[in-house]
Short mmCIF file of C-alpha atoms in Angstrom, two decimals:
data_model
loop_
_atom_site.label_atom_id
_atom_site.label_comp_id
_atom_site.label_asym_id
_atom_site.label_seq_id
_atom_site.Cartn_x
_atom_site.Cartn_y
_atom_site.Cartn_z
CA MET V 55 71.41 52.31 118.27
CA SER V 56 69.80 54.18 115.20
CA PHE V 57 72.34 56.94 115.85
CA LEU V 58 75.11 54.49 115.43
CA ILE V 59 73.46 52.82 112.02
CA ASP V 60 73.12 56.39 110.76
CA SER V 61 76.74 57.37 111.86
CA SER V 62 78.32 54.04 109.77
CA ILE V 63 76.04 55.08 106.49
CA MET V 64 77.42 58.45 106.69
CA ILE V 65 81.08 57.43 107.63
CA THR V 66 80.81 55.09 104.55
CA SER V 67 79.62 57.63 102.35
CA GLN V 68 82.48 60.01 103.29
CA ILE V 69 85.22 57.07 102.60
CA LEU V 70 83.42 56.72 99.06
CA PHE V 71 83.56 60.61 98.57
CA PHE V 72 87.04 60.53 99.44
CA GLY V 73 87.97 57.87 97.34
CA PHE V 74 86.49 59.29 94.28
CA GLY V 75 88.32 62.61 95.46
CA TRP V 76 91.61 60.80 95.53
CA LEU V 77 91.22 59.51 92.18
CA PHE V 78 89.90 62.68 90.77
CA PHE V 79 93.25 64.33 92.15
CA MET V 80 95.30 61.38 90.59
CA ARG V 81 93.76 60.98 87.20
CA GLN V 82 92.66 64.09 86.25
CA LEU V 83 93.98 67.42 88.06
CA PHE V 84 98.04 65.87 88.41
CA LYS V 85 97.69 63.14 85.63
CA ASP V 86 100.70 64.97 83.52
CA TYR V 87 102.98 65.63 86.53
CA GLU V 88 105.45 63.68 88.10
CA VAL V 89 105.80 65.52 91.48
CA ARG V 90 103.12 65.08 93.77
CA GLN V 91 102.35 66.38 97.24
CA TYR V 92 100.31 64.11 99.30
CA VAL V 93 99.46 66.71 102.01
CA VAL V 94 97.71 68.65 99.27
CA GLN V 95 96.15 65.35 97.81
CA VAL V 96 94.89 64.54 101.22
CA ILE V 97 93.48 68.11 102.01
CA PHE V 98 91.66 68.25 98.43
CA SER V 99 90.10 64.64 99.08
CA VAL V 100 88.73 65.22 102.69
CA THR V 101 87.53 69.09 101.21
CA PHE V 102 85.64 66.95 98.47
CA ALA V 103 84.46 64.34 101.04
CA PHE V 104 82.85 66.86 103.48
CA SER V 105 81.49 69.08 101.17
CA CYS V 106 79.69 65.99 99.08
CA THR V 107 78.47 65.31 102.24
CA MET V 108 76.68 68.23 103.17
CA PHE V 109 74.60 67.86 100.01
CA GLU V 110 74.26 64.36 100.89
CA LEU V 111 72.53 65.77 103.73
CA ILE V 112 70.25 68.05 102.00
CA ILE V 113 68.93 64.82 99.72
CA PHE V 114 68.39 63.10 103.23
CA GLU V 115 66.59 66.17 104.66
CA ILE V 116 64.49 66.13 101.64
CA LEU V 117 63.83 62.18 101.78
CA LYS V 118 63.80 62.10 105.50
CA VAL V 119 66.23 59.44 105.69
CA LEU V 120 68.41 59.04 108.93
CA ASN V 121 67.08 60.11 112.35
CA SER V 122 66.64 63.93 112.54
CA SER V 123 68.88 64.26 115.54
CA SER V 124 71.40 62.30 113.69
CA ARG V 125 70.90 64.79 110.70
CA TYR V 126 71.74 67.70 112.99
CA PHE V 127 74.69 66.14 114.30
CA HIS V 128 76.29 65.17 111.18
CA TRP V 129 75.38 68.88 109.66
CA LYS V 130 77.24 70.71 112.54
CA MET V 131 80.26 68.04 112.55
CA ASN V 132 80.75 68.45 108.58
CA LEU V 133 80.25 72.47 109.08
CA CYS V 134 83.26 72.43 111.84
CA VAL V 135 85.46 70.26 109.50
CA ILE V 136 85.27 72.15 106.49
CA LEU V 137 85.35 75.32 108.06
CA LEU V 138 88.55 73.89 110.03
CA ILE V 139 90.33 73.07 106.86
CA LEU V 140 89.27 76.23 104.98
CA VAL V 141 90.27 78.83 107.37
CA PHE V 142 92.91 77.14 109.29
CA MET V 143 94.58 73.97 107.21
CA VAL V 144 94.67 75.21 103.54
CA PRO V 145 95.69 79.06 104.22
CA PHE V 146 98.30 78.00 106.50
CA TYR V 147 99.70 74.93 104.24
CA ILE V 148 99.74 77.22 101.26
CA GLY V 149 101.95 79.94 103.44
CA TYR V 150 104.14 77.19 104.57
CA PHE V 151 104.65 76.20 100.69
CA ILE V 152 105.64 79.62 99.80
CA VAL V 153 107.85 79.95 102.53
CA SER V 154 109.54 76.78 102.05
CA ASN V 155 110.49 77.70 98.32
CA ILE V 156 112.28 80.53 99.50
CA ARG V 157 115.85 79.70 100.54
CA LEU V 158 116.82 82.96 102.82
CA LEU V 159 113.13 81.96 105.05
CA HIS V 160 113.71 78.19 104.86
CA LYS V 161 115.67 77.97 108.15
CA GLN V 162 112.58 79.88 110.02
CA ARG V 163 109.82 78.66 107.47
CA LEU V 164 107.62 77.62 110.27
CA LEU V 165 107.57 81.28 112.28
CA PHE V 166 107.21 83.00 108.79
CA SER V 167 104.07 80.70 107.71
CA CYS V 168 102.30 81.25 111.09
CA LEU V 169 103.03 85.14 110.33
CA LEU V 170 101.50 84.87 106.84
CA TRP V 171 98.47 82.92 108.25
CA LEU V 172 98.01 85.70 111.00
CA THR V 173 97.96 87.97 108.23
CA PHE V 174 95.20 86.12 105.90
CA MET V 175 93.13 86.23 109.16
CA TYR V 176 93.59 89.64 109.77
CA PHE V 177 92.15 90.30 106.19
CA PHE V 178 89.67 87.29 106.24
CA TRP V 179 88.23 89.25 109.45
CA LYS V 180 88.14 92.53 108.21
CA LEU V 181 86.19 91.23 105.27
CA GLY V 182 83.17 90.82 107.45
CA ASP V 183 83.20 94.62 108.71
CA PRO V 184 81.64 96.20 105.25
CA PHE V 185 78.48 93.67 105.20
CA PRO V 186 75.20 93.21 107.39
CA ILE V 187 76.10 89.49 107.41
CA LEU V 188 75.42 88.80 111.11
CA SER V 189 73.36 89.37 113.90
CA PRO V 190 74.68 91.43 117.00
CA LYS V 191 74.33 88.62 119.12
CA HIS V 192 76.86 86.35 117.69
CA GLY V 193 80.33 86.39 119.64
CA ILE V 194 83.72 86.58 118.06
CA LEU V 195 84.22 83.04 118.32
CA SER V 196 81.34 81.84 116.82
CA ILE V 197 80.71 79.64 113.82
CA GLU V 198 78.46 82.09 112.36
CA GLN V 199 81.32 84.34 112.30
CA LEU V 200 83.56 81.96 110.07
CA ILE V 201 80.31 80.83 107.80
CA SER V 202 79.38 84.45 107.11
CA ARG V 203 82.79 85.42 105.70
CA VAL V 204 83.31 82.11 103.64
CA GLY V 205 79.80 82.67 102.35
CA VAL V 206 80.65 86.15 101.12
CA ILE V 207 83.59 84.82 99.15
CA GLY V 208 81.76 82.18 97.66
CA VAL V 209 78.88 83.69 96.46
CA THR V 210 80.68 86.00 95.02
CA LEU V 211 82.80 83.78 93.01
CA MET V 212 79.73 81.56 92.23
CA ALA V 213 77.49 84.80 91.26
CA LEU V 214 80.81 86.32 88.89
CA LEU V 215 80.96 82.45 87.38
CA SER V 216 77.42 82.30 86.77
CA GLY V 217 76.95 85.72 85.13
CA PHE V 218 79.96 84.79 82.56
CA GLY V 219 78.21 81.43 81.93
CA ALA V 220 74.51 82.76 81.32
CA VAL V 221 76.27 84.82 78.81
CA ASN V 222 78.80 82.61 77.23
CA CYS V 223 77.06 79.67 77.34
CA PRO V 224 74.33 80.63 74.62
CA TYR V 225 77.27 82.92 72.66
CA THR V 226 79.36 79.39 72.57
CA TYR V 227 76.33 77.21 71.77
CA MET V 228 74.21 79.33 68.86
CA SER V 229 75.53 79.37 65.62
CA TYR V 230 74.13 82.65 65.27
CA PHE V 231 77.29 84.05 66.48
CA LEU V 232 79.52 82.26 64.40
CA ARG V 233 80.96 84.03 61.93
CA ASN V 234 81.50 83.05 58.23
CA VAL V 235 85.10 81.64 58.01
CA THR V 236 85.92 79.68 53.99
CA ASP V 237 88.78 78.09 53.01
CA ALA V 238 90.46 81.46 51.68
CA ASP V 239 90.47 82.88 54.61
CA ILE V 240 92.54 80.32 56.11
CA LEU V 241 94.86 80.34 53.21
CA ALA V 242 95.55 83.78 53.00
CA LEU V 243 96.29 84.15 56.62
CA GLU V 244 98.63 80.95 56.32
CA ARG V 245 100.42 82.77 53.64
CA ARG V 246 100.62 86.17 55.72
CA LEU V 247 102.21 83.87 58.32
CA LEU V 248 104.58 82.00 56.12
CA GLN V 249 105.73 85.58 54.52
CA THR V 250 106.61 86.63 58.16
CA MET V 251 108.34 83.28 58.72
CA ASP V 252 110.67 83.99 55.72
CA MET V 253 111.32 87.40 56.50
CA ILE V 254 112.45 86.44 60.37
CA ILE V 255 114.44 83.80 58.77
CA SER V 256 116.13 86.02 56.09
CA LYS V 257 116.85 89.03 58.81
CA LYS V 258 118.45 86.56 61.12
CA LYS V 259 120.69 85.46 58.34
CA ARG V 260 121.52 89.03 57.75
CA MET V 261 122.20 88.85 61.83
CA ALA V 262 124.65 86.08 61.43
CA MET V 263 126.46 87.27 58.36
CA THR V 264 127.01 90.49 60.20
CA ARG V 265 128.35 89.08 63.21
CA ARG V 266 130.75 86.99 60.98
CA THR V 267 132.15 90.05 59.33
CA MET V 268 132.63 91.66 62.65
CA PHE V 269 134.41 88.69 64.10
CA GLN V 270 136.32 88.51 60.93
CA LYS V 271 137.77 91.78 61.41
CA GLY V 272 138.41 91.50 65.04
CA GLU V 273 135.57 93.83 66.16
CA VAL V 274 134.18 91.33 68.70
CA HIS V 275 137.61 90.72 70.59
CA ASN V 276 139.03 93.77 70.41
CA LYS V 277 136.98 95.37 73.57
CA PRO V 278 138.62 97.70 75.74
CA SER V 279 139.12 96.48 79.83
CA GLY V 280 139.01 98.33 82.57
CA PHE V 281 136.38 100.66 84.20
CA TRP V 282 136.86 103.46 81.47
CA GLY V 283 136.77 100.78 78.75
CA MET V 284 133.22 99.90 79.86
CA ILE V 285 132.35 103.96 79.67
CA LYS V 286 133.79 103.91 76.32
CA SER V 287 131.80 100.95 74.94
CA VAL V 288 128.77 102.02 76.10
CA THR V 289 129.45 105.57 74.64
CA THR V 290 130.90 104.54 71.35
CA SER V 291 129.75 101.40 69.32
CA ALA V 292 131.35 99.45 66.39
CA PRO V 293 129.96 100.41 62.74
CA GLY V 294 128.25 97.06 62.50
CA SER V 295 126.61 97.19 66.09
CA GLU V 296 124.04 99.61 65.24
CA ASN V 297 122.75 97.54 62.09
CA LEU V 298 122.58 94.60 64.44
CA THR V 299 120.40 96.39 66.94
CA LEU V 300 118.10 97.83 64.08
CA ILE V 301 117.71 93.93 62.61
CA GLN V 302 117.05 92.73 66.32
CA GLN V 303 114.26 95.17 66.74
CA GLU V 304 112.78 94.34 63.31
CA VAL V 305 112.94 90.69 64.11
CA ASP V 306 111.45 90.81 67.62
CA ALA V 307 108.52 92.90 66.11
CA LEU V 308 108.13 90.13 62.98
CA GLU V 309 108.24 87.34 66.09
CA GLU V 310 105.17 89.01 67.91
CA LEU V 311 103.36 89.50 64.75
CA SER V 312 104.01 85.93 63.50
CA ARG V 313 102.67 84.87 67.11
CA GLN V 314 99.65 86.72 66.75
CA LEU V 315 99.27 85.41 63.20
CA PHE V 316 99.62 81.98 64.19
CA LEU V 317 96.80 82.32 67.19
CA GLU V 318 94.50 84.06 64.59
CA THR V 319 95.15 80.86 62.25
CA ALA V 320 94.20 78.40 64.94
CA ASP V 321 91.24 80.74 65.66
CA LEU V 322 89.80 80.35 62.15
CA TYR V 323 90.33 76.72 62.12
CA ALA V 324 88.52 76.45 65.51
CA THR V 325 85.69 78.24 64.07
CA LYS V 326 85.53 76.34 60.72
CA GLU V 327 85.42 72.96 62.95
CA ARG V 328 82.51 74.71 64.99
CA ILE V 329 80.70 75.53 62.02
CA GLU V 330 80.93 72.20 60.88
CA TYR V 331 79.81 70.84 64.06
CA SER V 332 76.80 73.13 64.31
CA LYS V 333 75.49 71.33 61.23
CA THR V 334 75.30 67.70 62.82
CA PHE V 335 72.77 66.64 65.10
CA LYS V 336 74.39 67.28 68.16
CA GLY V 337 75.48 70.39 66.85
CA LYS V 338 71.76 71.48 66.08
CA TYR V 339 70.57 70.43 69.49
CA PHE V 340 73.43 72.79 71.30
CA ASN V 341 72.09 75.62 69.10
CA PHE V 342 68.78 75.15 70.23
CA LEU V 343 69.96 74.80 74.09
CA GLY V 344 71.55 78.02 73.16
CA TYR V 345 68.40 80.07 72.23
CA PHE V 346 67.08 78.48 75.68
CA PHE V 347 70.04 79.56 77.84
CA SER V 348 69.41 83.28 76.11
CA ILE V 349 65.98 83.30 77.23
CA TYR V 350 67.10 82.30 80.99
CA CYS V 351 69.74 84.56 80.70
CA VAL V 352 67.57 87.71 79.96
CA TRP V 353 65.29 86.36 82.47
CA LYS V 354 67.78 86.00 84.96
CA ILE V 355 69.17 89.61 84.39
CA PHE V 356 65.87 91.16 84.24
CA MET V 357 64.59 89.24 87.69
CA ALA V 358 68.11 90.43 89.31
CA THR V 359 67.60 94.03 88.43
CA ILE V 360 63.82 93.55 90.00
CA ASN V 361 65.37 92.30 92.88
CA ILE V 362 67.90 94.70 93.48
CA VAL V 363 65.47 97.54 92.47
CA PHE V 364 62.47 96.69 94.71
CA ASP V 365 65.04 95.31 97.65
CA ARG V 366 63.17 92.00 96.93
CA VAL V 367 63.91 88.48 98.46
CA GLY V 368 61.22 85.67 97.69
CA LYS V 369 59.62 84.06 100.41
CA THR V 370 58.27 80.91 98.50
CA ASP V 371 61.01 78.65 96.67
CA PRO V 372 60.66 78.80 92.87
CA VAL V 373 59.34 75.47 92.25
CA THR V 374 56.23 76.35 94.37
CA ARG V 375 55.63 79.53 92.87
CA GLY V 376 55.79 78.20 89.19
CA ILE V 377 53.28 75.75 89.78
CA GLU V 378 50.88 77.73 91.83
CA ILE V 379 50.76 80.63 88.83
CA THR V 380 50.50 78.06 86.41
CA VAL V 381 47.60 76.17 88.14
CA ASN V 382 45.84 79.73 88.57
CA TYR V 383 46.46 80.49 84.83
CA LEU V 384 44.84 76.89 83.80
CA GLY V 385 42.30 76.71 86.52
CA ILE V 386 42.61 72.97 87.10
CA GLN V 387 42.51 70.86 90.34
CA PHE V 388 46.22 70.20 91.32
CA ASP V 389 47.82 68.99 94.23
CA VAL V 390 50.55 71.92 94.31
CA LYS V 391 52.11 71.02 98.04
CA PHE V 392 52.65 67.39 96.63
CA TRP V 393 54.10 67.57 93.52
CA SER V 394 56.03 71.00 94.60
CA GLN V 395 58.04 68.71 97.38
CA HIS V 396 59.34 65.98 94.42
CA ILE V 397 60.12 68.76 91.73
CA SER V 398 62.13 70.46 94.37
CA PHE V 399 63.92 67.40 95.07
CA ILE V 400 64.47 67.01 91.34
CA LEU V 401 65.50 70.34 91.10
CA VAL V 402 67.89 70.28 94.22
CA GLY V 403 69.34 66.87 92.83
CA ILE V 404 70.27 68.58 89.58
CA ILE V 405 71.82 71.73 91.21
CA ILE V 406 73.86 69.33 93.57
CA VAL V 407 75.02 67.61 90.68
CA THR V 408 76.00 70.55 88.34
CA SER V 409 77.59 72.01 91.78
CA ILE V 410 79.82 69.16 92.03
CA ARG V 411 80.77 69.29 88.36
CA GLY V 412 81.27 73.34 88.88
CA LEU V 413 83.77 72.36 91.98
CA LEU V 414 85.73 69.82 90.03
CA ILE V 415 85.90 72.40 86.85
CA THR V 416 86.48 75.77 88.79
CA LEU V 417 88.10 74.22 91.89
CA THR V 418 87.03 76.59 94.42
CA LYS V 419 86.71 73.78 96.59
CA GLY V 420 84.59 74.03 100.00
CA MET V 421 83.82 78.12 99.82
CA TYR V 422 81.89 76.62 96.74
CA PHE V 423 80.02 74.03 98.30
CA VAL V 424 79.52 76.30 101.89
CA SER V 425 77.82 79.19 99.17
CA SER V 426 75.63 76.60 97.49
CA VAL V 427 74.01 75.40 100.56
CA LEU V 428 73.56 79.33 101.56
CA LEU V 429 71.74 79.62 98.09
CA ILE V 430 70.26 75.95 97.39
CA ARG V 431 68.06 76.68 100.75
CA MET V 432 66.07 79.24 99.00
CA SER V 433 65.12 76.78 96.45
CA MET V 434 63.59 74.49 99.14
CA PRO V 435 60.09 74.41 100.73
CA LEU V 436 59.80 76.21 104.00
CA GLU V 437 59.36 72.71 105.78
CA TYR V 438 63.28 71.77 104.49
CA ARG V 439 64.82 74.92 105.29
CA THR V 440 64.54 74.48 109.11
CA ILE V 441 67.56 72.53 109.92
CA ILE V 442 69.76 74.08 107.30
CA THR V 443 68.63 77.37 108.85
CA GLU V 444 69.32 75.96 112.77
CA VAL V 445 72.81 74.47 111.67
CA LEU V 446 73.74 77.56 109.62
CA GLY V 447 72.78 79.84 112.79
CA GLU V 448 71.23 83.31 112.63
CA LEU V 449 72.51 84.48 109.40
CA GLN V 450 71.35 87.28 107.13
CA PHE V 451 70.13 85.17 104.34
CA ASN V 452 68.45 87.79 102.52
CA PHE V 453 71.52 89.43 102.09
CA TYR V 454 73.46 86.60 100.28
CA HIS V 455 70.58 86.44 97.80
CA ARG V 456 70.71 90.25 97.10
CA TRP V 457 74.67 90.28 96.91
CA PHE V 458 74.64 87.45 94.45
CA ASP V 459 71.99 89.33 92.19
CA VAL V 460 74.17 92.11 92.19
CA ILE V 461 77.50 90.31 91.26
CA PHE V 462 75.47 88.55 88.86
CA LEU V 463 74.05 91.38 87.30
CA VAL V 464 77.41 93.09 86.99
CA SER V 465 79.39 89.78 85.72
CA ALA V 466 76.63 89.27 83.14
CA LEU V 467 76.59 92.96 81.67
CA SER V 468 80.27 92.98 81.79
CA SER V 469 80.62 89.60 79.95
CA ILE V 470 78.09 90.92 77.06
CA LEU V 471 79.94 93.89 76.43
CA PHE V 472 83.34 92.06 76.53
CA LEU V 473 81.84 89.27 74.17
CA TYR V 474 80.00 92.20 72.20
CA LEU V 475 83.61 93.78 71.52
CA ALA V 476 85.20 90.70 70.66
CA HIS V 477 82.52 89.41 68.08
CA LYS V 478 82.84 92.92 66.56
CA GLN V 479 86.50 93.13 66.52
CA ALA V 480 86.93 89.59 65.04
CA PRO V 481 85.94 90.12 61.56
CA GLU V 482 88.01 93.48 61.34
CA LYS V 483 91.15 91.62 62.53
CA HIS V 484 90.94 89.07 60.06
CA MET V 485 90.07 91.39 57.03
CA ALA V 486 93.12 93.45 57.75
CA PRO V 487 95.73 93.10 55.15
#
């Protein structure tokens, strides 16, 4: 009886998650498009529903909601469904959609869709060969084979986004990185843009006048026909055609310059708006957050480097470890186990909310969620990791944390270099005559 009640709770939450995913798809993702693929909408909503259910089960595990056997059953069922969607349904439908848009393959689209899916499966399977992600005990058809490969892709994407976000967030929020933009700078750039547009218009007028003169002289219509006529037209040209070619090249160059000037003008306006925004209370608040994230970014890069160099993976979750260090340093009486559980619950809740937001922004879908479960496991106390470890199988969890640190470090350092060069080059670009 308790299993039926637990299952009804899970099914109700899945229906609610499905409805939210459906509305988000209609109201946000495709609100500006009249053509809608209902199969895509259903797949997206189902993936979203089962992915959110996985995070719901993590919270239920911490709060001890539902029966233990019920939670284990729904963990297994959710993983099987989401892997079925990610590895079989989504790749096959993408291949089917691609083939359906090719006229020559339209009659045999089902066959070619299967061939594309088999090609995907080959590379997906070969993806796991270079990585130590599995125990030798697992068979080729085990669920761990799929989870391990999905985890590599998802963790890589998450680490890339996290590394860039950790650097870009303080760069975006902090007023320190804003360059000084005045109205005179904007007016000077707008003047250059207007002068360029005037030159384009005058040259196009010259081209129109030249074509009109050629038309009046009969140079346009008196073209030789036949094969030898084509050869002659290539080797010889009318007197005015050379001028037309040169003017057209100048127009093309000026149009490219005008596009660059327009983008630079828009960038200056955006920077000026950010300067005005940074003077408001909300802007000052985000500026403070920028300094906080700068410290976090430096700390995260430092810890990732330490983990890589010393091949270190934490055995204790960060919350418990942080409380233990604080209590020992201050020398106070404190129930570490009791409070670490509650703070871990709040931390995991924040991670889940931001992960769902990350899904809706990046649209990496189920791989994002499966990988989040792999990484969230380390943020949970040991007693809460048991069921996740049992459900996911004997995966090499330490590898995923080391791999995340490596990709995060590469992404963060690359982002620092890129933003540094972009920030350094921007003033030189606007100062150019």
